[in-house]
């Protein structure tokens, strides 16, 4: 069976030089606030189950997202990191963002992976 991987990018402006990070709105472990922006969605289709971790790492590496900060939340794989990208203000190439990349994995019939197989992908991803 082949699968579709969807990557949703969420980000907020971030300044790591501030002592109090709670002054800035950002997403953390499933909690969102009004300053969290949807950036982009990407799909990779017709992926064999064994190749899913490799494809996920390819998607993450495009923007320099660290694949080690991964967790499962509400049926998704999510990755959090602070990265520098020119997403919103293309004039400032090194703007910091607190970003979350949310991965959805679906079967050919459109159903999301069940919890057991999602944990299998999570384990495979952490072994690579």
Short mmCIF file of N, CA and C in Angstrom, two decimals:
data_model
loop_
_atom_site.label_atom_id
_atom_site.label_comp_id
_atom_site.label_asym_id
_atom_site.label_seq_id
_atom_site.Cartn_x
_atom_site.Cartn_y
_atom_site.Cartn_z
N UNK A 1 0.84 -1.18 0.00
CA UNK A 1 0.00 0.00 0.00
C UNK A 1 0.88 1.24 0.00
N UNK A 2 0.41 2.29 -0.67
CA UNK A 2 1.15 3.55 -0.72
C UNK A 2 0.42 4.61 0.08
N UNK A 3 1.18 5.61 0.51
CA UNK A 3 0.68 6.62 1.44
C UNK A 3 0.96 8.03 0.92
N UNK A 4 0.23 8.99 1.46
CA UNK A 4 0.45 10.40 1.18
C UNK A 4 0.89 11.08 2.47
N UNK A 5 1.95 11.86 2.37
CA UNK A 5 2.45 12.64 3.50
C UNK A 5 2.11 14.11 3.22
N UNK A 6 1.46 14.75 4.18
CA UNK A 6 1.18 16.18 4.07
C UNK A 6 1.93 16.91 5.18
N UNK A 7 2.67 17.92 4.79
CA UNK A 7 3.40 18.74 5.75
C UNK A 7 2.72 20.11 5.82
N UNK A 8 2.25 20.49 6.99
CA UNK A 8 1.70 21.82 7.23
C UNK A 8 2.70 22.59 8.07
N UNK A 9 3.09 23.76 7.59
CA UNK A 9 4.06 24.59 8.30
C UNK A 9 3.32 25.70 9.04
N UNK A 10 3.58 25.79 10.33
CA UNK A 10 3.01 26.84 11.19
C UNK A 10 4.17 27.58 11.83
N UNK A 11 4.06 28.90 11.93
CA UNK A 11 5.18 29.65 12.50
C UNK A 11 4.69 30.94 13.14
N UNK A 12 5.49 31.43 14.06
CA UNK A 12 5.26 32.75 14.65
C UNK A 12 6.59 33.48 14.75
N UNK A 13 6.51 34.80 14.72
CA UNK A 13 7.72 35.58 14.91
C UNK A 13 8.29 35.25 16.29
N UNK A 14 9.60 35.23 16.38
CA UNK A 14 10.24 34.79 17.61
C UNK A 14 11.54 35.57 17.76
N UNK A 15 11.92 35.87 18.97
CA UNK A 15 13.18 36.54 19.23
C UNK A 15 13.85 35.84 20.40
N UNK A 16 14.85 35.04 20.11
CA UNK A 16 15.52 34.26 21.15
C UNK A 16 16.34 35.14 22.10
N UNK A 17 16.53 36.41 21.75
CA UNK A 17 17.27 37.32 22.63
C UNK A 17 16.44 37.82 23.80
N UNK A 18 15.12 37.69 23.71
CA UNK A 18 14.26 38.11 24.82
C UNK A 18 14.33 37.11 25.96
N UNK A 19 14.40 37.62 27.16
CA UNK A 19 14.49 36.73 28.33
C UNK A 19 13.17 36.02 28.59
N UNK A 20 12.07 36.71 28.36
CA UNK A 20 10.74 36.15 28.64
C UNK A 20 10.07 35.72 27.35
N UNK A 21 10.14 34.44 27.03
CA UNK A 21 9.55 33.95 25.78
C UNK A 21 8.03 33.95 25.83
N UNK A 22 7.45 34.06 27.01
CA UNK A 22 5.99 34.09 27.07
C UNK A 22 5.42 35.44 26.63
N UNK A 23 6.30 36.41 26.35
CA UNK A 23 5.83 37.69 25.81
C UNK A 23 5.47 37.57 24.33
N UNK A 24 5.91 36.51 23.71
CA UNK A 24 5.69 36.31 22.28
C UNK A 24 4.70 35.17 22.12
N UNK A 25 3.80 35.30 21.16
CA UNK A 25 2.88 34.19 20.92
C UNK A 25 3.56 33.12 20.08
N UNK A 26 3.50 31.90 20.49
CA UNK A 26 4.01 30.80 19.68
C UNK A 26 3.34 29.52 20.08
N UNK A 27 3.43 28.54 19.21
CA UNK A 27 2.80 27.26 19.43
C UNK A 27 3.75 26.36 20.20
N UNK A 28 3.25 25.66 21.17
CA UNK A 28 4.09 24.74 21.92
C UNK A 28 3.29 23.50 22.28
N UNK A 29 3.71 22.37 21.76
CA UNK A 29 3.11 21.07 22.09
C UNK A 29 1.59 21.08 21.98
N UNK A 30 1.10 21.53 20.85
CA UNK A 30 -0.32 21.45 20.58
C UNK A 30 -1.15 22.65 20.96
N UNK A 31 -0.58 23.62 21.69
CA UNK A 31 -1.33 24.81 22.08
C UNK A 31 -1.02 25.95 21.11
N UNK A 32 -2.08 26.58 20.60
CA UNK A 32 -1.91 27.67 19.64
C UNK A 32 -2.41 28.97 20.23
N UNK A 33 -1.92 30.08 19.74
CA UNK A 33 -2.49 31.36 20.11
C UNK A 33 -2.72 32.19 18.83
N UNK A 34 -3.15 33.43 19.00
CA UNK A 34 -3.53 34.25 17.85
C UNK A 34 -2.36 34.67 16.97
N UNK A 35 -1.15 34.53 17.44
CA UNK A 35 0.02 34.94 16.66
C UNK A 35 0.61 33.81 15.83
N UNK A 36 -0.05 32.68 15.79
CA UNK A 36 0.46 31.53 15.05
C UNK A 36 -0.08 31.59 13.61
N UNK A 37 0.82 31.59 12.64
CA UNK A 37 0.45 31.73 11.24
C UNK A 37 0.60 30.41 10.50
N UNK A 38 -0.36 30.14 9.63
CA UNK A 38 -0.21 29.02 8.70
C UNK A 38 0.65 29.52 7.56
N UNK A 39 1.69 28.78 7.22
CA UNK A 39 2.65 29.22 6.22
C UNK A 39 2.44 28.53 4.88
N UNK A 40 2.43 27.20 4.90
CA UNK A 40 2.45 26.46 3.65
C UNK A 40 2.05 25.02 3.91
N UNK A 41 1.55 24.37 2.87
CA UNK A 41 1.24 22.95 2.95
C UNK A 41 1.86 22.26 1.74
N UNK A 42 2.52 21.14 1.98
CA UNK A 42 3.16 20.38 0.91
C UNK A 42 2.71 18.93 0.98
N UNK A 43 2.55 18.29 -0.18
CA UNK A 43 2.18 16.87 -0.24
C UNK A 43 3.24 16.07 -0.96
N UNK A 44 3.48 14.86 -0.47
CA UNK A 44 4.29 13.87 -1.17
C UNK A 44 3.42 12.64 -1.27
N UNK A 45 3.21 12.15 -2.50
CA UNK A 45 2.27 11.05 -2.70
C UNK A 45 2.97 9.78 -3.15
N UNK A 46 2.23 8.67 -3.03
CA UNK A 46 2.67 7.35 -3.48
C UNK A 46 3.96 6.89 -2.81
N UNK A 47 4.00 7.00 -1.49
CA UNK A 47 5.17 6.62 -0.71
C UNK A 47 4.92 5.26 -0.07
N UNK A 48 5.89 4.36 -0.19
CA UNK A 48 5.80 3.07 0.50
C UNK A 48 6.02 3.31 2.00
N UNK A 49 5.42 2.47 2.82
CA UNK A 49 5.46 2.65 4.27
C UNK A 49 6.90 2.75 4.79
N UNK A 50 7.79 1.90 4.29
CA UNK A 50 9.17 1.87 4.77
C UNK A 50 9.92 3.16 4.45
N UNK A 51 9.48 3.89 3.41
CA UNK A 51 10.17 5.10 2.98
C UNK A 51 9.64 6.36 3.66
N UNK A 52 8.59 6.24 4.46
CA UNK A 52 7.98 7.42 5.09
C UNK A 52 8.98 8.22 5.93
N UNK A 53 9.78 7.61 6.82
CA UNK A 53 10.73 8.41 7.61
C UNK A 53 11.73 9.19 6.75
N UNK A 54 12.22 8.57 5.68
CA UNK A 54 13.17 9.25 4.79
C UNK A 54 12.52 10.44 4.12
N UNK A 55 11.29 10.28 3.66
CA UNK A 55 10.57 11.38 3.00
C UNK A 55 10.27 12.51 3.98
N UNK A 56 9.93 12.16 5.21
CA UNK A 56 9.68 13.19 6.23
C UNK A 56 10.95 14.00 6.47
N UNK A 57 12.09 13.32 6.60
CA UNK A 57 13.35 14.03 6.83
C UNK A 57 13.71 14.94 5.67
N UNK A 58 13.40 14.51 4.44
CA UNK A 58 13.64 15.37 3.27
C UNK A 58 12.80 16.65 3.36
N UNK A 59 11.53 16.49 3.71
CA UNK A 59 10.65 17.65 3.84
C UNK A 59 11.14 18.62 4.92
N UNK A 60 11.56 18.08 6.03
CA UNK A 60 12.02 18.92 7.14
C UNK A 60 13.32 19.64 6.82
N UNK A 61 14.23 18.95 6.15
CA UNK A 61 15.55 19.51 5.89
C UNK A 61 15.52 20.70 4.94
N UNK A 62 14.48 20.80 4.14
CA UNK A 62 14.36 21.92 3.21
C UNK A 62 14.43 23.26 3.93
N UNK A 63 13.85 23.32 5.12
CA UNK A 63 13.83 24.56 5.90
C UNK A 63 14.73 24.51 7.13
N UNK A 64 15.53 23.47 7.27
CA UNK A 64 16.44 23.37 8.40
C UNK A 64 15.78 22.96 9.70
N UNK A 65 14.63 22.31 9.61
CA UNK A 65 13.92 21.85 10.81
C UNK A 65 14.62 20.62 11.38
N UNK A 66 14.85 20.61 12.67
CA UNK A 66 15.48 19.49 13.35
C UNK A 66 14.46 18.37 13.53
N UNK A 67 14.77 17.19 13.03
CA UNK A 67 13.83 16.06 13.11
C UNK A 67 13.84 15.38 14.47
N UNK A 68 14.78 15.74 15.35
CA UNK A 68 14.86 15.05 16.63
C UNK A 68 13.81 15.52 17.64
N UNK A 69 13.27 16.73 17.45
CA UNK A 69 12.26 17.24 18.38
C UNK A 69 10.87 16.88 17.85
N UNK A 70 10.57 15.62 17.91
CA UNK A 70 9.33 15.08 17.34
C UNK A 70 8.45 14.53 18.45
N UNK A 71 7.15 14.71 18.28
CA UNK A 71 6.19 14.13 19.22
C UNK A 71 4.90 13.84 18.46
N UNK A 72 4.07 13.02 19.05
CA UNK A 72 2.77 12.69 18.47
C UNK A 72 1.72 13.51 19.21
N UNK A 73 0.89 14.21 18.43
CA UNK A 73 -0.17 15.01 19.03
C UNK A 73 -1.43 14.88 18.19
N UNK A 74 -2.48 14.38 18.76
CA UNK A 74 -3.80 14.34 18.12
C UNK A 74 -3.78 13.68 16.74
N UNK A 75 -3.01 12.60 16.60
CA UNK A 75 -2.97 11.87 15.34
C UNK A 75 -2.00 12.41 14.31
N UNK A 76 -1.16 13.35 14.71
CA UNK A 76 -0.16 13.93 13.82
C UNK A 76 1.23 13.70 14.41
N UNK A 77 2.24 13.74 13.54
CA UNK A 77 3.62 13.88 13.99
C UNK A 77 3.91 15.37 13.93
N UNK A 78 4.45 15.93 15.00
CA UNK A 78 4.78 17.34 15.00
C UNK A 78 6.23 17.54 15.39
N UNK A 79 6.83 18.56 14.79
CA UNK A 79 8.23 18.91 15.01
C UNK A 79 8.28 20.39 15.37
N UNK A 80 8.93 20.73 16.47
CA UNK A 80 9.07 22.12 16.90
C UNK A 80 10.54 22.52 16.85
N UNK A 81 10.79 23.75 16.43
CA UNK A 81 12.15 24.26 16.43
C UNK A 81 12.10 25.77 16.20
N UNK A 82 13.17 26.44 16.52
CA UNK A 82 13.33 27.85 16.15
C UNK A 82 14.23 27.86 14.93
N UNK A 83 13.71 28.43 13.85
CA UNK A 83 14.46 28.45 12.59
C UNK A 83 14.46 29.87 12.03
N UNK A 84 15.41 30.15 11.16
CA UNK A 84 15.49 31.46 10.52
C UNK A 84 15.09 31.31 9.06
N UNK A 85 14.01 32.01 8.69
CA UNK A 85 13.48 31.93 7.33
C UNK A 85 12.87 33.26 6.94
N UNK A 86 12.79 33.54 5.66
CA UNK A 86 12.15 34.78 5.19
C UNK A 86 10.69 34.58 4.82
N UNK A 87 9.92 33.88 5.64
CA UNK A 87 8.54 33.55 5.28
C UNK A 87 7.65 34.76 5.05
N UNK A 88 7.50 35.62 6.05
CA UNK A 88 6.49 36.67 5.98
C UNK A 88 7.06 37.98 5.44
N UNK A 89 8.23 38.34 5.92
CA UNK A 89 8.87 39.57 5.49
C UNK A 89 10.06 39.17 4.63
N UNK A 90 9.86 39.09 3.35
CA UNK A 90 10.90 38.59 2.44
C UNK A 90 12.11 39.52 2.39
N UNK A 91 11.99 40.71 2.94
CA UNK A 91 13.10 41.66 2.97
C UNK A 91 14.11 41.28 4.04
N UNK A 92 13.64 40.66 5.12
CA UNK A 92 14.51 40.28 6.23
C UNK A 92 14.78 38.78 6.16
N UNK A 93 15.92 38.38 5.59
CA UNK A 93 16.15 36.96 5.36
C UNK A 93 16.42 36.13 6.61
N UNK A 94 16.78 36.76 7.72
CA UNK A 94 17.12 35.99 8.91
C UNK A 94 16.14 36.18 10.05
N UNK A 95 14.89 36.39 9.74
CA UNK A 95 13.86 36.49 10.77
C UNK A 95 13.72 35.15 11.49
N UNK A 96 13.72 35.18 12.81
CA UNK A 96 13.52 33.95 13.59
C UNK A 96 12.04 33.63 13.68
N UNK A 97 11.74 32.35 13.60
CA UNK A 97 10.38 31.86 13.77
C UNK A 97 10.39 30.67 14.72
N UNK A 98 9.43 30.64 15.62
CA UNK A 98 9.15 29.42 16.35
C UNK A 98 8.21 28.65 15.44
N UNK A 99 8.68 27.55 14.91
CA UNK A 99 7.92 26.85 13.88
C UNK A 99 7.51 25.46 14.35
N UNK A 100 6.36 25.06 13.88
CA UNK A 100 5.89 23.69 14.05
C UNK A 100 5.57 23.15 12.67
N UNK A 101 6.15 22.02 12.36
CA UNK A 101 5.83 21.34 11.12
C UNK A 101 4.99 20.13 11.49
N UNK A 102 3.76 20.11 11.00
CA UNK A 102 2.81 19.04 11.32
C UNK A 102 2.73 18.08 10.13
N UNK A 103 2.96 16.81 10.41
CA UNK A 103 2.91 15.78 9.38
C UNK A 103 1.64 14.96 9.54
N UNK A 104 0.89 14.85 8.45
CA UNK A 104 -0.27 13.96 8.39
C UNK A 104 0.07 12.85 7.41
N UNK A 105 -0.16 11.62 7.80
CA UNK A 105 0.09 10.48 6.91
C UNK A 105 -1.25 9.80 6.66
N UNK A 106 -1.58 9.67 5.37
CA UNK A 106 -2.86 9.06 5.01
C UNK A 106 -2.65 7.88 4.09
N UNK A 107 -3.55 6.91 4.24
CA UNK A 107 -3.56 5.77 3.34
C UNK A 107 -4.17 6.19 2.01
N UNK A 108 -4.10 5.30 1.04
CA UNK A 108 -4.62 5.59 -0.29
C UNK A 108 -6.11 5.93 -0.25
N UNK A 109 -6.85 5.37 0.69
CA UNK A 109 -8.29 5.62 0.80
C UNK A 109 -8.61 6.93 1.52
N UNK A 110 -7.59 7.68 1.93
CA UNK A 110 -7.80 8.97 2.58
C UNK A 110 -7.86 8.93 4.09
N UNK A 111 -7.81 7.74 4.68
CA UNK A 111 -7.85 7.61 6.14
C UNK A 111 -6.46 7.88 6.73
N UNK A 112 -6.44 8.62 7.86
CA UNK A 112 -5.18 8.84 8.57
C UNK A 112 -4.68 7.52 9.16
N UNK A 113 -3.37 7.43 9.33
CA UNK A 113 -2.79 6.24 9.97
C UNK A 113 -3.39 6.05 11.36
N UNK A 114 -3.60 4.80 11.72
CA UNK A 114 -4.07 4.53 13.08
C UNK A 114 -2.92 4.76 14.06
N UNK A 115 -3.25 4.82 15.32
CA UNK A 115 -2.28 5.16 16.37
C UNK A 115 -1.09 4.20 16.39
N UNK A 116 -1.35 2.92 16.22
CA UNK A 116 -0.27 1.92 16.28
C UNK A 116 0.74 2.15 15.16
N UNK A 117 0.25 2.35 13.94
CA UNK A 117 1.18 2.55 12.82
C UNK A 117 1.86 3.93 12.89
N UNK A 118 1.17 4.92 13.45
CA UNK A 118 1.80 6.22 13.63
C UNK A 118 2.96 6.11 14.62
N UNK A 119 2.78 5.34 15.67
CA UNK A 119 3.87 5.10 16.62
C UNK A 119 5.01 4.32 15.96
N UNK A 120 4.68 3.42 15.04
CA UNK A 120 5.72 2.69 14.31
C UNK A 120 6.55 3.65 13.48
N UNK A 121 5.90 4.58 12.78
CA UNK A 121 6.63 5.59 11.99
C UNK A 121 7.48 6.45 12.92
N UNK A 122 6.92 6.85 14.05
CA UNK A 122 7.66 7.64 15.04
C UNK A 122 8.93 6.91 15.47
N UNK A 123 8.80 5.62 15.78
CA UNK A 123 9.96 4.82 16.19
C UNK A 123 10.98 4.69 15.06
N UNK A 124 10.50 4.48 13.83
CA UNK A 124 11.39 4.37 12.67
C UNK A 124 12.14 5.69 12.46
N UNK A 125 11.45 6.79 12.63
CA UNK A 125 12.04 8.11 12.43
C UNK A 125 13.14 8.37 13.44
N UNK A 126 12.94 7.93 14.67
CA UNK A 126 13.93 8.16 15.72
C UNK A 126 15.11 7.20 15.66
N UNK A 127 15.00 6.13 14.87
CA UNK A 127 16.11 5.19 14.72
C UNK A 127 17.07 5.63 13.62
N UNK A 128 16.57 6.37 12.65
CA UNK A 128 17.41 6.77 11.51
C UNK A 128 18.42 7.81 11.90
#
